[in-house]
Amino acid sequence: MTFRELNLKDDILSAIEELGYEQPMPVQEKTIPFMLEQTADLVALAQTGTGKTAAFGLPILNMIDTQRKQVQALVLSPTRELCIQIANDLKGYSKNLRGLRVVPVYGGEDIRTQLRQLDTAPQIIVATPGRLIDLIERGKIELGSVDYLVLDEADEMLNMGFKEDIETILERTPDTRRTMLFSATMPKEIANIAKRYMKNYEEITVGTKNAGAENVEHIYYVSQARQRYLVLKRIVDLNPDIYGIVFCRTRMETKEVADKLMHDGYNADALHGDLSQAQRDTVMQKFRNRNIQLLVATDVAARGLDVSDLTHVINYNLPDDVEIYTHRSGRTGRANKKGVAVSIIHSKERFKIKDIERMLHKSFIQEQIPNGLEVCKKQLFYLIDRMENVEVSEEQIETYMPQIMKQLEYLSKEELLKRFVSLEFNRFLSYYKNSEDLNLPERSERGERGERGERGERGERGERGSKPGGRIRLKMNVGEREGIDAKRLLGIINDVTGDKSINIGAIEVTNKFTFFDVFADQMDKVVTAFADQTEIQISEAKGSKQFEDRKSDYRPRSGGSGSGSSSGGSRFGGSTGGGYRGDRSAGRPASSAGSDKPWRNRELGDRSSRSSSGSGERRTSGSNYKKR
Ligand code: AMP
């Protein structure tokens, strides 16, 4: 099928031709004729990357009356980044349609600019819900003339707590409008919205949920937790053409990993909630333009980033929720390209892999961490490939050739090649000379003995009976001066993790910091729970090995069972996402008590721009990813 056969206007056809679109994508083949020829509403189960912007954009542009200077179409999107992207796409598709104006409105940017743009009487507004409501309340946008309403990434909008806003907006538009709802998944809440606000709608599905995942290969490497970073470097070095996102759990870890990569000469940068909106925009733009090869990011910060040709997604840590794993890995393998989702795990996390395999109906492949020799070989032939395919600018090099030839005439072809290759390659050879094997020794793989740094079996095990693994020393960035003492620390951990069975030992409070031990297999739970805290941050204390041999002094916390029973079974599937759950303020240190932060959503420009955002946080649950 061709675009021409879809009966689009010539001015639209010429624009998409210029964009290089040759054929409609499956979702476009379904929605465009439907929208142009029928009158019903539409619910489309389609993921980002399937061509859905053109699927709703092209028919709407075709139907808009450019002479009428009223808002005729409204597109709602969950994030400012997606909002800007949709508006840009629509502008591209409509560049030959005279008199057509598209204006994006989103939070996190000075409202005055948007107010001025709205004065140009656009026919299409692309908006994030919060900012749109602000503008409606200011009397700047009137939705009474809307003929077409698109809810894009509806499931994400609900996950982000926009349900009420969406309902308010829907109620402000005329009943006669046609509504198109796009969603990657179809949880009950979406079906409810469709039932309540849409008239005899058609449902279409494009591929299955996470269709991209079909092209994704899932692999994992098992190493000692403390060697994660070295493993990451090996993975990156083994894939010289890598263009990917490295997902970390906390802002601090994100910063640390990105800093180390940059320091080690990699083309990387960090994306996390501590950056200003402008800084985030710059990083994302650099990544989109491929000026950055590796983006190290938290899940929340990476949300608005839509890049369709990632070669790899790397889980520096496995997330505690299969849904998050799915979202992460679904970022690669799009648009019919192959993608690889890599996870770096430690031996006690194998059960997590099993859980994900079960839920995704996918097999994961354990790969051996490449040794120095393998990495060097890969890099060497990458260099040779580049040398073979490099574009030689004959004209410019011509001038110097006689002199070069003269200078090197005594060298044979083989000698020449050796020297050129060494010029580029010596760095790798010396780095990987004598590099250690990062794979776990077989003994430890079989679980006969714990890893270094995660010592198991002996010692504490006997005392507590059911705790496998050694202890890890953690450091919290608050101490005595913030009013922390042992009791308070336990209160905070109770509060943030919501899990009283986590054992805390060897508490040491200094003026600025608090140190404590947790069992290796409970560390994830603690670190993840604190992931999005802005003031209290937890990291592994440097040199934590020295605490391994401390006498066991673990205490179950008040009200906790202390039996350690929580370590059994699956941690996946539950809503183990971190962050304070608003109402639990007990035990918080003085510095943060009473501050009602929009925790996770602080990273989202739209919410933080709203005047009521302090208490207006409308997350639907402790986890941003609800079970569907
Ligand atoms: P979307 O799902 O709308 O984010 O689109 C994913 C990517 O596919 C974007 O880069 C679009 O520009 C591109 N795209 C959309 N439709 C087509 C088409 N028919 N042919 C080629 N590329 C397309």
Tab-separated table of N, CA and C and ligand atoms in Angstrom, residues 3 16 19-28 32 46-56 58 82 85-86 89 93 152-153 306-308 334-335, ligand 1:
chain	number	residue	atom	x	y	z
A	3	PHE	N	1.138	5.704	0.349
A	3	PHE	CA	0.447	6.807	1.019
A	3	PHE	C	-0.609	7.411	0.091
A	16	ILE	N	5.561	14.257	3.395
A	16	ILE	CA	6.077	12.981	3.932
A	16	ILE	C	7.063	12.332	2.958
A	19	LEU	N	10.265	13.681	3.755
A	19	LEU	CA	10.808	13.086	4.988
A	19	LEU	C	11.358	11.678	4.734
A	20	GLY	N	11.114	11.176	3.539
A	20	GLY	CA	11.645	9.859	3.185
A	20	GLY	C	10.727	8.710	3.563
A	21	TYR	N	9.494	9.004	3.925
A	21	TYR	CA	8.559	7.919	4.218
A	21	TYR	C	8.116	7.332	2.878
A	22	GLU	N	8.381	6.045	2.680
A	22	GLU	CA	8.005	5.461	1.388
A	22	GLU	C	6.659	4.776	1.454
A	23	GLN	N	6.461	4.066	2.544
A	23	GLN	CA	5.229	3.277	2.684
A	23	GLN	C	4.627	3.517	4.047
A	24	PRO	N	3.305	3.442	4.149
A	24	PRO	CA	2.737	3.584	5.498
A	24	PRO	C	3.135	2.411	6.386
A	25	MET	N	3.335	2.688	7.661
A	25	MET	CA	3.613	1.607	8.598
A	25	MET	C	2.265	0.953	8.977
A	26	PRO	N	2.290	-0.277	9.511
A	26	PRO	CA	1.025	-1.000	9.765
A	26	PRO	C	-0.017	-0.177	10.525
A	27	VAL	N	0.403	0.539	11.563
A	27	VAL	CA	-0.587	1.298	12.336
A	27	VAL	C	-1.195	2.408	11.466
A	28	GLN	N	-0.413	2.938	10.553
A	28	GLN	CA	-0.917	4.005	9.685
A	28	GLN	C	-1.890	3.431	8.649
A	32	ILE	N	-5.353	5.478	9.213
A	32	ILE	CA	-5.612	6.598	8.291
A	32	ILE	C	-6.941	6.398	7.535
A	46	ALA	N	-0.746	0.469	20.581
A	46	ALA	CA	0.488	0.589	19.776
A	46	ALA	C	1.565	1.253	20.604
A	47	GLN	N	2.749	0.804	20.407
A	47	GLN	CA	3.891	1.347	21.160
A	47	GLN	C	4.544	2.504	20.442
A	48	THR	N	5.315	3.244	21.191
A	48	THR	CA	6.156	4.269	20.575
A	48	THR	C	7.114	3.570	19.613
A	49	GLY	N	7.385	4.220	18.523
A	49	GLY	CA	8.298	3.602	17.562
A	49	GLY	C	7.576	2.858	16.464
A	50	THR	N	6.249	2.769	16.563
A	50	THR	CA	5.492	2.042	15.547
A	50	THR	C	4.959	2.983	14.468
A	51	GLY	N	5.217	4.275	14.612
A	51	GLY	CA	4.727	5.244	13.624
A	51	GLY	C	3.377	5.830	14.002
A	52	LYS	N	3.094	5.856	15.301
A	52	LYS	CA	1.746	6.271	15.695
A	52	LYS	C	1.512	7.772	15.564
A	53	THR	N	2.564	8.579	15.636
A	53	THR	CA	2.351	10.026	15.500
A	53	THR	C	1.759	10.345	14.125
A	54	ALA	N	2.333	9.723	13.092
A	54	ALA	CA	1.773	9.944	11.754
A	54	ALA	C	0.409	9.261	11.643
A	55	ALA	N	0.211	8.184	12.393
A	55	ALA	CA	-1.059	7.453	12.317
A	55	ALA	C	-2.227	8.333	12.752
A	56	PHE	N	-2.014	9.148	13.784
A	56	PHE	CA	-3.119	10.069	14.128
A	56	PHE	C	-2.920	11.426	13.471
A	58	LEU	N	-1.523	12.379	10.459
A	58	LEU	CA	-1.830	12.589	9.043
A	58	LEU	C	-3.334	12.725	8.776
A	82	LEU	N	7.966	14.281	24.796
A	82	LEU	CA	7.100	13.681	23.778
A	82	LEU	C	6.236	14.764	23.133
A	85	GLN	N	8.191	16.583	20.640
A	85	GLN	CA	8.452	15.722	19.493
A	85	GLN	C	7.220	15.584	18.592
A	86	ILE	N	6.065	15.397	19.231
A	86	ILE	CA	4.838	15.268	18.428
A	86	ILE	C	4.601	16.558	17.649
A	89	ASP	N	6.893	16.752	14.760
A	89	ASP	CA	6.479	15.830	13.685
A	89	ASP	C	5.304	16.417	12.914
A	93	TYR	N	4.940	17.295	8.951
A	93	TYR	CA	3.937	16.739	8.027
A	93	TYR	C	3.102	17.846	7.365
A	152	ASP	N	-2.352	10.390	23.755
A	152	ASP	CA	-1.198	9.587	23.365
A	152	ASP	C	-0.520	9.005	24.603
A	153	GLU	N	-0.036	7.788	24.488
A	153	GLU	CA	0.578	7.084	25.624
A	153	GLU	C	-0.320	7.206	26.856
A	306	ASP	N	12.925	9.648	23.655
A	306	ASP	CA	12.461	8.667	22.702
A	306	ASP	C	13.466	8.549	21.564
A	307	VAL	N	14.246	7.501	21.611
A	307	VAL	CA	15.238	7.285	20.562
A	307	VAL	C	14.966	5.897	20.016
A	308	SER	N	14.822	5.791	18.695
A	308	SER	CA	14.348	4.489	18.223
A	308	SER	C	15.439	3.533	17.736
A	334	ARG	N	13.789	-1.610	18.112
A	334	ARG	CA	12.628	-0.975	17.491
A	334	ARG	C	12.821	-0.828	15.984
A	335	ALA	N	11.733	-0.483	15.339
A	335	ALA	CA	11.739	-0.205	13.900
A	335	ALA	C	12.481	-1.305	13.124
B	1	AMP	P1	6.541	7.245	16.266
B	1	AMP	O1	6.012	5.904	16.694
B	1	AMP	O2	5.463	8.129	15.789
B	1	AMP	O3	7.405	7.864	17.312
B	1	AMP	O4	7.481	6.998	14.980
B	1	AMP	C1	8.695	6.285	15.031
B	1	AMP	C2	9.660	6.700	13.935
B	1	AMP	O5	9.208	6.231	12.661
B	1	AMP	C3	9.797	8.211	13.772
B	1	AMP	O6	11.173	8.479	13.630
B	1	AMP	C4	9.039	8.544	12.497
B	1	AMP	O7	9.597	9.665	11.845
B	1	AMP	C5	9.230	7.279	11.682
B	1	AMP	N1	8.128	7.005	10.750
B	1	AMP	C6	6.800	7.143	10.966
B	1	AMP	N2	6.105	6.732	9.892
B	1	AMP	C7	6.991	6.309	8.975
B	1	AMP	C8	6.875	5.755	7.655
B	1	AMP	N3	5.712	5.531	7.095
B	1	AMP	N4	8.021	5.424	7.017
B	1	AMP	C9	9.217	5.621	7.597
B	1	AMP	N5	9.410	6.137	8.829
B	1	AMP	C10	8.301	6.475	9.523
